[in-house]
Amino acid sequence: MNAVPKFVVTRRGSVTPWENTRVTDGADLAAEVARLRTEAAGDVAIFGSSGLTVSLLEHGLVDALRILLHPVLLGRGHSLYAGLRDRVDLAAGAVTVFRSGNVLLRYRPSGRP
């Protein structure tokens, strides 16, 4: 985990980052992502932040979405992309079904290669 480059976007002040971690408040998110794309040896992934994902979608900075669906119905909860101002049409990609019942859905925002 420490060897993998990490980039933390937070508005909550200080964080205790792992080794090989950069921290930003996301004030110039488009520039930060552009820099990451030039520096990264592979894909850039987001884990656990729907708010950050919404911001990146609104800036046209998301190439692909991978959504892991768990087979549980809760009856209430939060929208995965709450706060998204405009509609984002998606093109479906591959689907993987796991023995656990989890389903990995892959999408690309329409118009992205």
PDB file of N, CA and C in Angstrom:
ATOM      1  N   MET A   1       0.828  -1.203   0.000  1.00  0.00           N
ATOM      2  CA  MET A   1       0.000   0.000   0.000  1.00  0.00           C
ATOM      3  C   MET A   1       0.866   1.259   0.000  1.00  0.00           C
ATOM      4  N   ASN A   2       1.975   1.239   0.734  1.00  0.00           N
ATOM      5  CA  ASN A   2       2.812   2.430   0.809  1.00  0.00           C
ATOM      6  C   ASN A   2       3.521   2.738  -0.502  1.00  0.00           C
ATOM      7  N   ALA A   3       3.779   1.725  -1.315  1.00  0.00           N
ATOM      8  CA  ALA A   3       4.493   1.945  -2.572  1.00  0.00           C
ATOM      9  C   ALA A   3       3.620   2.583  -3.641  1.00  0.00           C
ATOM     10  N   VAL A   4       2.308   2.429  -3.536  1.00  0.00           N
ATOM     11  CA  VAL A   4       1.386   2.954  -4.542  1.00  0.00           C
ATOM     12  C   VAL A   4       1.204   4.454  -4.327  1.00  0.00           C
ATOM     13  N   PRO A   5       1.384   5.271  -5.375  1.00  0.00           N
ATOM     14  CA  PRO A   5       1.146   6.708  -5.219  1.00  0.00           C
ATOM     15  C   PRO A   5      -0.323   6.981  -4.901  1.00  0.00           C
ATOM     16  N   LYS A   6      -0.567   7.859  -3.932  1.00  0.00           N
ATOM     17  CA  LYS A   6      -1.918   8.203  -3.531  1.00  0.00           C
ATOM     18  C   LYS A   6      -2.085   9.714  -3.537  1.00  0.00           C
ATOM     19  N   PHE A   7      -3.304  10.138  -3.834  1.00  0.00           N
ATOM     20  CA  PHE A   7      -3.634  11.551  -3.903  1.00  0.00           C
ATOM     21  C   PHE A   7      -4.924  11.717  -3.119  1.00  0.00           C
ATOM     22  N   VAL A   8      -4.901  12.452  -2.025  1.00  0.00           N
ATOM     23  CA  VAL A   8      -6.062  12.617  -1.160  1.00  0.00           C
ATOM     24  C   VAL A   8      -6.639  14.012  -1.357  1.00  0.00           C
ATOM     25  N   VAL A   9      -7.948  14.052  -1.667  1.00  0.00           N
ATOM     26  CA  VAL A   9      -8.658  15.321  -1.784  1.00  0.00           C
ATOM     27  C   VAL A   9      -9.544  15.444  -0.558  1.00  0.00           C
ATOM     28  N   THR A  10      -9.338  16.504   0.239  1.00  0.00           N
ATOM     29  CA  THR A  10     -10.113  16.676   1.459  1.00  0.00           C
ATOM     30  C   THR A  10     -10.327  18.153   1.752  1.00  0.00           C
ATOM     31  N   ARG A  11     -11.490  18.444   2.304  1.00  0.00           N
ATOM     32  CA  ARG A  11     -11.788  19.810   2.766  1.00  0.00           C
ATOM     33  C   ARG A  11     -11.856  19.837   4.289  1.00  0.00           C
ATOM     34  N   ARG A  12     -11.470  18.736   4.913  1.00  0.00           N
ATOM     35  CA  ARG A  12     -11.597  18.608   6.361  1.00  0.00           C
ATOM     36  C   ARG A  12     -10.303  18.914   7.098  1.00  0.00           C
ATOM     37  N   GLY A  13      -9.382  19.565   6.452  1.00  0.00           N
ATOM     38  CA  GLY A  13      -8.139  19.920   7.129  1.00  0.00           C
ATOM     39  C   GLY A  13      -7.110  18.818   7.066  1.00  0.00           C
ATOM     40  N   SER A  14      -6.393  18.661   8.140  1.00  0.00           N
ATOM     41  CA  SER A  14      -5.264  17.736   8.131  1.00  0.00           C
ATOM     42  C   SER A  14      -5.731  16.276   8.090  1.00  0.00           C
ATOM     43  N   VAL A  15      -4.939  15.482   7.431  1.00  0.00           N
ATOM     44  CA  VAL A  15      -5.147  14.037   7.397  1.00  0.00           C
ATOM     45  C   VAL A  15      -3.808  13.393   7.710  1.00  0.00           C
ATOM     46  N   THR A  16      -3.841  12.171   8.149  1.00  0.00           N
ATOM     47  CA  THR A  16      -2.610  11.433   8.383  1.00  0.00           C
ATOM     48  C   THR A  16      -2.411  10.522   7.183  1.00  0.00           C
ATOM     49  N   PRO A  17      -1.671  10.996   6.193  1.00  0.00           N
ATOM     50  CA  PRO A  17      -1.538  10.208   4.968  1.00  0.00           C
ATOM     51  C   PRO A  17      -0.565   9.048   5.117  1.00  0.00           C
ATOM     52  N   TRP A  18      -0.745   8.097   4.235  1.00  0.00           N
ATOM     53  CA  TRP A  18       0.213   7.004   4.124  1.00  0.00           C
ATOM     54  C   TRP A  18       1.467   7.552   3.451  1.00  0.00           C
ATOM     55  N   GLU A  19       2.492   6.719   3.393  1.00  0.00           N
ATOM     56  CA  GLU A  19       3.681   7.093   2.632  1.00  0.00           C
ATOM     57  C   GLU A  19       3.285   7.273   1.175  1.00  0.00           C
ATOM     58  N   ASN A  20       4.022   8.091   0.449  1.00  0.00           N
ATOM     59  CA  ASN A  20       3.803   8.293  -0.980  1.00  0.00           C
ATOM     60  C   ASN A  20       2.421   8.894  -1.256  1.00  0.00           C
ATOM     61  N   THR A  21       2.020   9.880  -0.426  1.00  0.00           N
ATOM     62  CA  THR A  21       0.699  10.494  -0.524  1.00  0.00           C
ATOM     63  C   THR A  21       0.816  12.003  -0.662  1.00  0.00           C
ATOM     64  N   ARG A  22       0.027  12.559  -1.587  1.00  0.00           N
ATOM     65  CA  ARG A  22      -0.110  14.019  -1.705  1.00  0.00           C
ATOM     66  C   ARG A  22      -1.521  14.379  -1.260  1.00  0.00           C
ATOM     67  N   VAL A  23      -1.665  15.525  -0.608  1.00  0.00           N
ATOM     68  CA  VAL A  23      -2.954  15.981  -0.099  1.00  0.00           C
ATOM     69  C   VAL A  23      -3.284  17.325  -0.733  1.00  0.00           C
ATOM     70  N   THR A  24      -4.545  17.506  -1.134  1.00  0.00           N
ATOM     71  CA  THR A  24      -4.998  18.778  -1.691  1.00  0.00           C
ATOM     72  C   THR A  24      -6.406  19.066  -1.200  1.00  0.00           C
ATOM     73  N   ASP A  25      -6.801  20.328  -1.260  1.00  0.00           N
ATOM     74  CA  ASP A  25      -8.177  20.686  -0.892  1.00  0.00           C
ATOM     75  C   ASP A  25      -9.108  20.647  -2.102  1.00  0.00           C
ATOM     76  N   GLY A  26      -8.556  20.371  -3.285  1.00  0.00           N
ATOM     77  CA  GLY A  26      -9.379  20.252  -4.485  1.00  0.00           C
ATOM     78  C   GLY A  26      -9.814  21.580  -5.078  1.00  0.00           C
ATOM     79  N   ALA A  27      -9.178  22.681  -4.656  1.00  0.00           N
ATOM     80  CA  ALA A  27      -9.577  23.994  -5.142  1.00  0.00           C
ATOM     81  C   ALA A  27      -9.456  24.110  -6.662  1.00  0.00           C
ATOM     82  N   ASP A  28      -8.430  23.504  -7.248  1.00  0.00           N
ATOM     83  CA  ASP A  28      -8.267  23.501  -8.702  1.00  0.00           C
ATOM     84  C   ASP A  28      -8.217  22.053  -9.176  1.00  0.00           C
ATOM     85  N   LEU A  29      -9.343  21.398  -9.053  1.00  0.00           N
ATOM     86  CA  LEU A  29      -9.438  19.967  -9.315  1.00  0.00           C
ATOM     87  C   LEU A  29      -9.036  19.606 -10.738  1.00  0.00           C
ATOM     88  N   ALA A  30      -9.472  20.383 -11.703  1.00  0.00           N
ATOM     89  CA  ALA A  30      -9.151  20.081 -13.105  1.00  0.00           C
ATOM     90  C   ALA A  30      -7.638  20.077 -13.328  1.00  0.00           C
ATOM     91  N   ALA A  31      -6.941  21.058 -12.776  1.00  0.00           N
ATOM     92  CA  ALA A  31      -5.481  21.121 -12.930  1.00  0.00           C
ATOM     93  C   ALA A  31      -4.796  19.965 -12.206  1.00  0.00           C
ATOM     94  N   GLU A  32      -5.291  19.627 -11.023  1.00  0.00           N
ATOM     95  CA  GLU A  32      -4.713  18.518 -10.259  1.00  0.00           C
ATOM     96  C   GLU A  32      -4.860  17.204 -11.022  1.00  0.00           C
ATOM     97  N   VAL A  33      -6.039  16.960 -11.602  1.00  0.00           N
ATOM     98  CA  VAL A  33      -6.273  15.719 -12.344  1.00  0.00           C
ATOM     99  C   VAL A  33      -5.427  15.700 -13.608  1.00  0.00           C
ATOM    100  N   ALA A  34      -5.317  16.828 -14.291  1.00  0.00           N
ATOM    101  CA  ALA A  34      -4.473  16.893 -15.490  1.00  0.00           C
ATOM    102  C   ALA A  34      -3.029  16.537 -15.138  1.00  0.00           C
ATOM    103  N   ARG A  35      -2.541  17.053 -14.013  1.00  0.00           N
ATOM    104  CA  ARG A  35      -1.179  16.748 -13.570  1.00  0.00           C
ATOM    105  C   ARG A  35      -1.044  15.268 -13.219  1.00  0.00           C
ATOM    106  N   LEU A  36      -2.037  14.724 -12.527  1.00  0.00           N
ATOM    107  CA  LEU A  36      -2.006  13.302 -12.176  1.00  0.00           C
ATOM    108  C   LEU A  36      -1.940  12.426 -13.419  1.00  0.00           C
ATOM    109  N   ARG A  37      -2.721  12.783 -14.429  1.00  0.00           N
ATOM    110  CA  ARG A  37      -2.753  11.980 -15.656  1.00  0.00           C
ATOM    111  C   ARG A  37      -1.401  11.987 -16.368  1.00  0.00           C
ATOM    112  N   THR A  38      -0.667  13.066 -16.284  1.00  0.00           N
ATOM    113  CA  THR A  38       0.650  13.098 -16.928  1.00  0.00           C
ATOM    114  C   THR A  38       1.685  12.342 -16.113  1.00  0.00           C
ATOM    115  N   GLU A  39       1.500  12.297 -14.785  1.00  0.00           N
ATOM    116  CA  GLU A  39       2.472  11.639 -13.901  1.00  0.00           C
ATOM    117  C   GLU A  39       2.192  10.157 -13.696  1.00  0.00           C
ATOM    118  N   ALA A  40       0.926   9.753 -13.777  1.00  0.00           N
ATOM    119  CA  ALA A  40       0.541   8.377 -13.435  1.00  0.00           C
ATOM    120  C   ALA A  40       1.030   7.379 -14.474  1.00  0.00           C
ATOM    121  N   ALA A  41       1.486   6.242 -13.989  1.00  0.00           N
ATOM    122  CA  ALA A  41       1.940   5.171 -14.880  1.00  0.00           C
ATOM    123  C   ALA A  41       0.765   4.320 -15.349  1.00  0.00           C
ATOM    124  N   GLY A  42      -0.386   4.473 -14.718  1.00  0.00           N
ATOM    125  CA  GLY A  42      -1.561   3.676 -15.076  1.00  0.00           C
ATOM    126  C   GLY A  42      -2.826   4.470 -14.827  1.00  0.00           C
ATOM    127  N   ASP A  43      -3.885   3.750 -14.529  1.00  0.00           N
ATOM    128  CA  ASP A  43      -5.171   4.390 -14.274  1.00  0.00           C
ATOM    129  C   ASP A  43      -5.160   5.163 -12.966  1.00  0.00           C
ATOM    130  N   VAL A  44      -6.035   6.160 -12.887  1.00  0.00           N
ATOM    131  CA  VAL A  44      -6.277   6.903 -11.655  1.00  0.00           C
ATOM    132  C   VAL A  44      -7.648   6.460 -11.169  1.00  0.00           C
ATOM    133  N   ALA A  45      -7.739   5.999  -9.921  1.00  0.00           N
ATOM    134  CA  ALA A  45      -8.990   5.470  -9.383  1.00  0.00           C
ATOM    135  C   ALA A  45      -9.445   6.279  -8.174  1.00  0.00           C
ATOM    136  N   ILE A  46     -10.760   6.324  -7.986  1.00  0.00           N
ATOM    137  CA  ILE A  46     -11.360   6.987  -6.824  1.00  0.00           C
ATOM    138  C   ILE A  46     -12.021   5.904  -5.987  1.00  0.00           C
ATOM    139  N   PHE A  47     -11.774   5.944  -4.695  1.00  0.00           N
ATOM    140  CA  PHE A  47     -12.411   4.996  -3.793  1.00  0.00           C
ATOM    141  C   PHE A  47     -13.175   5.755  -2.718  1.00  0.00           C
ATOM    142  N   GLY A  48     -14.472   5.520  -2.645  1.00  0.00           N
ATOM    143  CA  GLY A  48     -15.262   5.978  -1.515  1.00  0.00           C
ATOM    144  C   GLY A  48     -15.652   7.434  -1.468  1.00  0.00           C
ATOM    145  N   SER A  49     -15.655   8.145  -2.568  1.00  0.00           N
ATOM    146  CA  SER A  49     -16.057   9.544  -2.524  1.00  0.00           C
ATOM    147  C   SER A  49     -16.994   9.870  -3.662  1.00  0.00           C
ATOM    148  N   SER A  50     -18.301   9.775  -3.394  1.00  0.00           N
ATOM    149  CA  SER A  50     -19.258  10.120  -4.444  1.00  0.00           C
ATOM    150  C   SER A  50     -19.223  11.618  -4.726  1.00  0.00           C
ATOM    151  N   GLY A  51     -18.946  12.441  -3.712  1.00  0.00           N
ATOM    152  CA  GLY A  51     -18.862  13.890  -3.925  1.00  0.00           C
ATOM    153  C   GLY A  51     -17.738  14.253  -4.874  1.00  0.00           C
ATOM    154  N   LEU A  52     -16.586  13.627  -4.708  1.00  0.00           N
ATOM    155  CA  LEU A  52     -15.462  13.868  -5.610  1.00  0.00           C
ATOM    156  C   LEU A  52     -15.796  13.364  -7.007  1.00  0.00           C
ATOM    157  N   THR A  53     -16.440  12.206  -7.090  1.00  0.00           N
ATOM    158  CA  THR A  53     -16.830  11.663  -8.389  1.00  0.00           C
ATOM    159  C   THR A  53     -17.771  12.611  -9.109  1.00  0.00           C
ATOM    160  N   VAL A  54     -18.729  13.187  -8.392  1.00  0.00           N
ATOM    161  CA  VAL A  54     -19.658  14.153  -8.987  1.00  0.00           C
ATOM    162  C   VAL A  54     -18.884  15.347  -9.542  1.00  0.00           C
ATOM    163  N   SER A  55     -17.954  15.883  -8.779  1.00  0.00           N
ATOM    164  CA  SER A  55     -17.149  17.024  -9.249  1.00  0.00           C
ATOM    165  C   SER A  55     -16.375  16.675 -10.513  1.00  0.00           C
ATOM    166  N   LEU A  56     -15.769  15.495 -10.533  1.00  0.00           N
ATOM    167  CA  LEU A  56     -15.000  15.078 -11.710  1.00  0.00           C
ATOM    168  C   LEU A  56     -15.914  14.846 -12.915  1.00  0.00           C
ATOM    169  N   LEU A  57     -17.087  14.268 -12.691  1.00  0.00           N
ATOM    170  CA  LEU A  57     -18.049  14.079 -13.784  1.00  0.00           C
ATOM    171  C   LEU A  57     -18.460  15.433 -14.372  1.00  0.00           C
ATOM    172  N   GLU A  58     -18.713  16.392 -13.515  1.00  0.00           N
ATOM    173  CA  GLU A  58     -19.138  17.718 -13.983  1.00  0.00           C
ATOM    174  C   GLU A  58     -18.045  18.436 -14.761  1.00  0.00           C
ATOM    175  N   HIS A  59     -16.786  18.105 -14.504  1.00  0.00           N
ATOM    176  CA  HIS A  59     -15.677  18.698 -15.246  1.00  0.00           C
ATOM    177  C   HIS A  59     -15.291  17.861 -16.466  1.00  0.00           C
ATOM    178  N   GLY A  60     -16.003  16.766 -16.719  1.00  0.00           N
ATOM    179  CA  GLY A  60     -15.685  15.908 -17.862  1.00  0.00           C
ATOM    180  C   GLY A  60     -14.386  15.145 -17.683  1.00  0.00           C
ATOM    181  N   LEU A  61     -14.020  14.849 -16.437  1.00  0.00           N
ATOM    182  CA  LEU A  61     -12.730  14.229 -16.141  1.00  0.00           C
ATOM    183  C   LEU A  61     -12.825  12.745 -15.821  1.00  0.00           C
ATOM    184  N   VAL A  62     -13.995  12.144 -16.009  1.00  0.00           N
ATOM    185  CA  VAL A  62     -14.156  10.720 -15.731  1.00  0.00           C
ATOM    186  C   VAL A  62     -14.197   9.961 -17.051  1.00  0.00           C
ATOM    187  N   ASP A  63     -13.286   9.012 -17.209  1.00  0.00           N
ATOM    188  CA  ASP A  63     -13.252   8.183 -18.416  1.00  0.00           C
ATOM    189  C   ASP A  63     -14.124   6.951 -18.275  1.00  0.00           C
ATOM    190  N   ALA A  64     -14.236   6.438 -17.062  1.00  0.00           N
ATOM    191  CA  ALA A  64     -14.995   5.202 -16.858  1.00  0.00           C
ATOM    192  C   ALA A  64     -15.500   5.139 -15.422  1.00  0.00           C
ATOM    193  N   LEU A  65     -16.639   4.485 -15.257  1.00  0.00           N
ATOM    194  CA  LEU A  65     -17.197   4.233 -13.935  1.00  0.00           C
ATOM    195  C   LEU A  65     -17.266   2.728 -13.724  1.00  0.00           C
ATOM    196  N   ARG A  66     -16.880   2.290 -12.561  1.00  0.00           N
ATOM    197  CA  ARG A  66     -17.050   0.892 -12.160  1.00  0.00           C
ATOM    198  C   ARG A  66     -17.870   0.918 -10.885  1.00  0.00           C
ATOM    199  N   ILE A  67     -19.040   0.354 -10.964  1.00  0.00           N
ATOM    200  CA  ILE A  67     -19.959   0.372  -9.830  1.00  0.00           C
ATOM    201  C   ILE A  67     -20.159  -1.057  -9.363  1.00  0.00           C
ATOM    202  N   LEU A  68     -19.854  -1.308  -8.096  1.00  0.00           N
ATOM    203  CA  LEU A  68     -20.025  -2.632  -7.534  1.00  0.00           C
ATOM    204  C   LEU A  68     -21.366  -2.670  -6.808  1.00  0.00           C
ATOM    205  N   LEU A  69     -22.258  -3.488  -7.306  1.00  0.00           N
ATOM    206  CA  LEU A  69     -23.603  -3.609  -6.770  1.00  0.00           C
ATOM    207  C   LEU A  69     -23.664  -4.801  -5.827  1.00  0.00           C
ATOM    208  N   HIS A  70     -24.103  -4.545  -4.599  1.00  0.00           N
ATOM    209  CA  HIS A  70     -24.249  -5.605  -3.600  1.00  0.00           C
ATOM    210  C   HIS A  70     -25.725  -6.001  -3.541  1.00  0.00           C
ATOM    211  N   PRO A  71     -26.044  -7.280  -3.477  1.00  0.00           N
ATOM    212  CA  PRO A  71     -27.439  -7.716  -3.518  1.00  0.00           C
ATOM    213  C   PRO A  71     -28.169  -7.548  -2.181  1.00  0.00           C
ATOM    214  N   VAL A  72     -28.334  -6.286  -1.765  1.00  0.00           N
ATOM    215  CA  VAL A  72     -29.030  -5.973  -0.524  1.00  0.00           C
ATOM    216  C   VAL A  72     -29.946  -4.781  -0.794  1.00  0.00           C
ATOM    217  N   LEU A  73     -31.202  -4.878  -0.387  1.00  0.00           N
ATOM    218  CA  LEU A  73     -32.144  -3.769  -0.512  1.00  0.00           C
ATOM    219  C   LEU A  73     -32.344  -3.153   0.867  1.00  0.00           C
ATOM    220  N   LEU A  74     -32.094  -1.859   0.983  1.00  0.00           N
ATOM    221  CA  LEU A  74     -32.180  -1.192   2.272  1.00  0.00           C
ATOM    222  C   LEU A  74     -33.492  -0.444   2.477  1.00  0.00           C
ATOM    223  N   GLY A  75     -34.140  -0.011   1.394  1.00  0.00           N
ATOM    224  CA  GLY A  75     -35.384   0.719   1.538  1.00  0.00           C
ATOM    225  C   GLY A  75     -35.210   2.221   1.681  1.00  0.00           C
ATOM    226  N   ARG A  76     -34.022   2.651   1.955  1.00  0.00           N
ATOM    227  CA  ARG A  76     -33.730   4.090   2.026  1.00  0.00           C
ATOM    228  C   ARG A  76     -32.217   4.258   1.952  1.00  0.00           C
ATOM    229  N   GLY A  77     -31.803   5.478   1.777  1.00  0.00           N
ATOM    230  CA  GLY A  77     -30.371   5.730   1.701  1.00  0.00           C
ATOM    231  C   GLY A  77     -30.097   7.004   0.931  1.00  0.00           C
ATOM    232  N   HIS A  78     -28.863   7.148   0.498  1.00  0.00           N
ATOM    233  CA  HIS A  78     -28.432   8.343  -0.218  1.00  0.00           C
ATOM    234  C   HIS A  78     -28.218   8.018  -1.683  1.00  0.00           C
ATOM    235  N   SER A  79     -28.458   9.010  -2.531  1.00  0.00           N
ATOM    236  CA  SER A  79     -28.176   8.857  -3.951  1.00  0.00           C
ATOM    237  C   SER A  79     -26.664   8.738  -4.139  1.00  0.00           C
ATOM    238  N   LEU A  80     -26.257   7.831  -5.004  1.00  0.00           N
ATOM    239  CA  LEU A  80     -24.839   7.617  -5.247  1.00  0.00           C
ATOM    240  C   LEU A  80     -24.168   8.872  -5.816  1.00  0.00           C
ATOM    241  N   TYR A  81     -24.901   9.614  -6.621  1.00  0.00           N
ATOM    242  CA  TYR A  81     -24.338  10.816  -7.245  1.00  0.00           C
ATOM    243  C   TYR A  81     -25.157  12.059  -6.897  1.00  0.00           C
ATOM    244  N   ALA A  82     -25.498  12.189  -5.643  1.00  0.00           N
ATOM    245  CA  ALA A  82     -26.249  13.360  -5.169  1.00  0.00           C
ATOM    246  C   ALA A  82     -25.470  14.627  -5.486  1.00  0.00           C
ATOM    247  N   GLY A  83     -26.182  15.640  -5.926  1.00  0.00           N
ATOM    248  CA  GLY A  83     -25.545  16.915  -6.235  1.00  0.00           C
ATOM    249  C   GLY A  83     -25.152  17.076  -7.685  1.00  0.00           C
ATOM    250  N   LEU A  84     -25.267  16.036  -8.466  1.00  0.00           N
ATOM    251  CA  LEU A  84     -24.939  16.130  -9.896  1.00  0.00           C
ATOM    252  C   LEU A  84     -25.936  17.077 -10.546  1.00  0.00           C
ATOM    253  N   ARG A  85     -25.437  18.168 -11.112  1.00  0.00           N
ATOM    254  CA  ARG A  85     -26.320  19.207 -11.649  1.00  0.00           C
ATOM    255  C   ARG A  85     -26.943  18.840 -12.982  1.00  0.00           C
ATOM    256  N   ASP A  86     -26.171  18.213 -13.844  1.00  0.00           N
ATOM    257  CA  ASP A  86     -26.658  17.894 -15.181  1.00  0.00           C
ATOM    258  C   ASP A  86     -26.659  16.390 -15.401  1.00  0.00           C
ATOM    259  N   ARG A  87     -27.513  15.970 -16.286  1.00  0.00           N
ATOM    260  CA  ARG A  87     -27.604  14.562 -16.645  1.00  0.00           C
ATOM    261  C   ARG A  87     -26.309  14.118 -17.325  1.00  0.00           C
ATOM    262  N   VAL A  88     -25.845  12.921 -16.998  1.00  0.00           N
ATOM    263  CA  VAL A  88     -24.678  12.329 -17.645  1.00  0.00           C
ATOM    264  C   VAL A  88     -25.134  11.001 -18.235  1.00  0.00           C
ATOM    265  N   ASP A  89     -25.205  10.924 -19.557  1.00  0.00           N
ATOM    266  CA  ASP A  89     -25.577   9.679 -20.218  1.00  0.00           C
ATOM    267  C   ASP A  89     -24.375   8.746 -20.213  1.00  0.00           C
ATOM    268  N   LEU A  90     -24.657   7.469 -20.000  1.00  0.00           N
ATOM    269  CA  LEU A  90     -23.603   6.472 -19.895  1.00  0.00           C
ATOM    270  C   LEU A  90     -23.753   5.414 -20.968  1.00  0.00           C
ATOM    271  N   ALA A  91     -22.623   4.920 -21.457  1.00  0.00           N
ATOM    272  CA  ALA A  91     -22.587   3.783 -22.382  1.00  0.00           C
ATOM    273  C   ALA A  91     -22.167   2.564 -21.574  1.00  0.00           C
ATOM    274  N   ALA A  92     -22.962   1.502 -21.669  1.00  0.00           N
ATOM    275  CA  ALA A  92     -22.692   0.289 -20.892  1.00  0.00           C
ATOM    276  C   ALA A  92     -21.466  -0.430 -21.414  1.00  0.00           C
ATOM    277  N   GLY A  93     -20.737  -1.024 -20.488  1.00  0.00           N
ATOM    278  CA  GLY A  93     -19.582  -1.838 -20.833  1.00  0.00           C
ATOM    279  C   GLY A  93     -19.772  -3.240 -20.295  1.00  0.00           C
ATOM    280  N   ALA A  94     -18.701  -3.874 -19.932  1.00  0.00           N
ATOM    281  CA  ALA A  94     -18.732  -5.248 -19.451  1.00  0.00           C
ATOM    282  C   ALA A  94     -19.420  -5.348 -18.090  1.00  0.00           C
ATOM    283  N   VAL A  95     -19.980  -6.517 -17.837  1.00  0.00           N
ATOM    284  CA  VAL A  95     -20.625  -6.824 -16.559  1.00  0.00           C
ATOM    285  C   VAL A  95     -19.989  -8.107 -16.028  1.00  0.00           C
ATOM    286  N   THR A  96     -19.621  -8.089 -14.742  1.00  0.00           N
ATOM    287  CA  THR A  96     -19.068  -9.284 -14.110  1.00  0.00           C
ATOM    288  C   THR A  96     -19.941  -9.645 -12.924  1.00  0.00           C
ATOM    289  N   VAL A  97     -20.406 -10.895 -12.900  1.00  0.00           N
ATOM    290  CA  VAL A  97     -21.207 -11.397 -11.789  1.00  0.00           C
ATOM    291  C   VAL A  97     -20.328 -12.325 -10.958  1.00  0.00           C
ATOM    292  N   PHE A  98     -20.268 -12.060  -9.663  1.00  0.00           N
ATOM    293  CA  PHE A  98     -19.455 -12.849  -8.753  1.00  0.00           C
ATOM    294  C   PHE A  98     -20.305 -13.900  -8.024  1.00  0.00           C
ATOM    295  N   ARG A  99     -19.681 -14.955  -7.552  1.00  0.00           N
ATOM    296  CA  ARG A  99     -20.399 -16.012  -6.823  1.00  0.00           C
ATOM    297  C   ARG A  99     -21.155 -15.470  -5.625  1.00  0.00           C
ATOM    298  N   SER A 100     -20.664 -14.403  -5.029  1.00  0.00           N
ATOM    299  CA  SER A 100     -21.303 -13.794  -3.855  1.00  0.00           C
ATOM    300  C   SER A 100     -22.631 -13.139  -4.196  1.00  0.00           C
ATOM    301  N   GLY A 101     -22.870 -12.931  -5.504  1.00  0.00           N
ATOM    302  CA  GLY A 101     -24.053 -12.194  -5.938  1.00  0.00           C
ATOM    303  C   GLY A 101     -23.742 -10.749  -6.273  1.00  0.00           C
ATOM    304  N   ASN A 102     -22.555 -10.279  -5.884  1.00  0.00           N
ATOM    305  CA  ASN A 102     -22.143  -8.924  -6.261  1.00  0.00           C
ATOM    306  C   ASN A 102     -22.013  -8.847  -7.775  1.00  0.00           C
ATOM    307  N   VAL A 103     -22.297  -7.664  -8.322  1.00  0.00           N
ATOM    308  CA  VAL A 103     -22.212  -7.450  -9.761  1.00  0.00           C
ATOM    309  C   VAL A 103     -21.374  -6.196 -10.005  1.00  0.00           C
ATOM    310  N   LEU A 104     -20.344  -6.331 -10.823  1.00  0.00           N
ATOM    311  CA  LEU A 104     -19.515  -5.187 -11.202  1.00  0.00           C
ATOM    312  C   LEU A 104     -20.008  -4.672 -12.547  1.00  0.00           C
ATOM    313  N   LEU A 105     -20.470  -3.413 -12.541  1.00  0.00           N
ATOM    314  CA  LEU A 105     -20.983  -2.764 -13.747  1.00  0.00           C
ATOM    315  C   LEU A 105     -19.951  -1.759 -14.243  1.00  0.00           C
ATOM    316  N   ARG A 106     -19.677  -1.780 -15.521  1.00  0.00           N
ATOM    317  CA  ARG A 106     -18.713  -0.844 -16.105  1.00  0.00           C
ATOM    318  C   ARG A 106     -19.440   0.052 -17.100  1.00  0.00           C
ATOM    319  N   TYR A 107     -19.189   1.344 -16.999  1.00  0.00           N
ATOM    320  CA  TYR A 107     -19.798   2.338 -17.884  1.00  0.00           C
ATOM    321  C   TYR A 107     -18.756   3.357 -18.310  1.00  0.00           C
ATOM    322  N   ARG A 108     -19.017   4.015 -19.421  1.00  0.00           N
ATOM    323  CA  ARG A 108     -18.254   5.182 -19.852  1.00  0.00           C
ATOM    324  C   ARG A 108     -19.227   6.309 -20.103  1.00  0.00           C
ATOM    325  N   PRO A 109     -18.897   7.519 -19.662  1.00  0.00           N
ATOM    326  CA  PRO A 109     -19.758   8.641 -20.036  1.00  0.00           C
ATOM    327  C   PRO A 109     -19.818   8.706 -21.568  1.00  0.00           C
ATOM    328  N   SER A 110     -21.012   8.885 -22.109  1.00  0.00           N
ATOM    329  CA  SER A 110     -21.171   8.943 -23.569  1.00  0.00           C
ATOM    330  C   SER A 110     -20.269  10.005 -24.156  1.00  0.00           C
ATOM    331  N   GLY A 111     -19.671   9.679 -25.287  1.00  0.00           N
ATOM    332  CA  GLY A 111     -18.758  10.611 -25.943  1.00  0.00           C
ATOM    333  C   GLY A 111     -17.324  10.436 -25.514  1.00  0.00           C
ATOM    334  N   ARG A 112     -17.046   9.570 -24.531  1.00  0.00           N
ATOM    335  CA  ARG A 112     -15.664   9.313 -24.107  1.00  0.00           C
ATOM    336  C   ARG A 112     -15.165   8.075 -24.854  1.00  0.00           C
ATOM    337  N   PRO A 113     -13.894   8.052 -25.212  1.00  0.00           N
ATOM    338  CA  PRO A 113     -13.367   6.875 -25.930  1.00  0.00           C
ATOM    339  C   PRO A 113     -13.309   5.637 -25.070  1.00  0.00           C
TER     340      PRO A 113
END
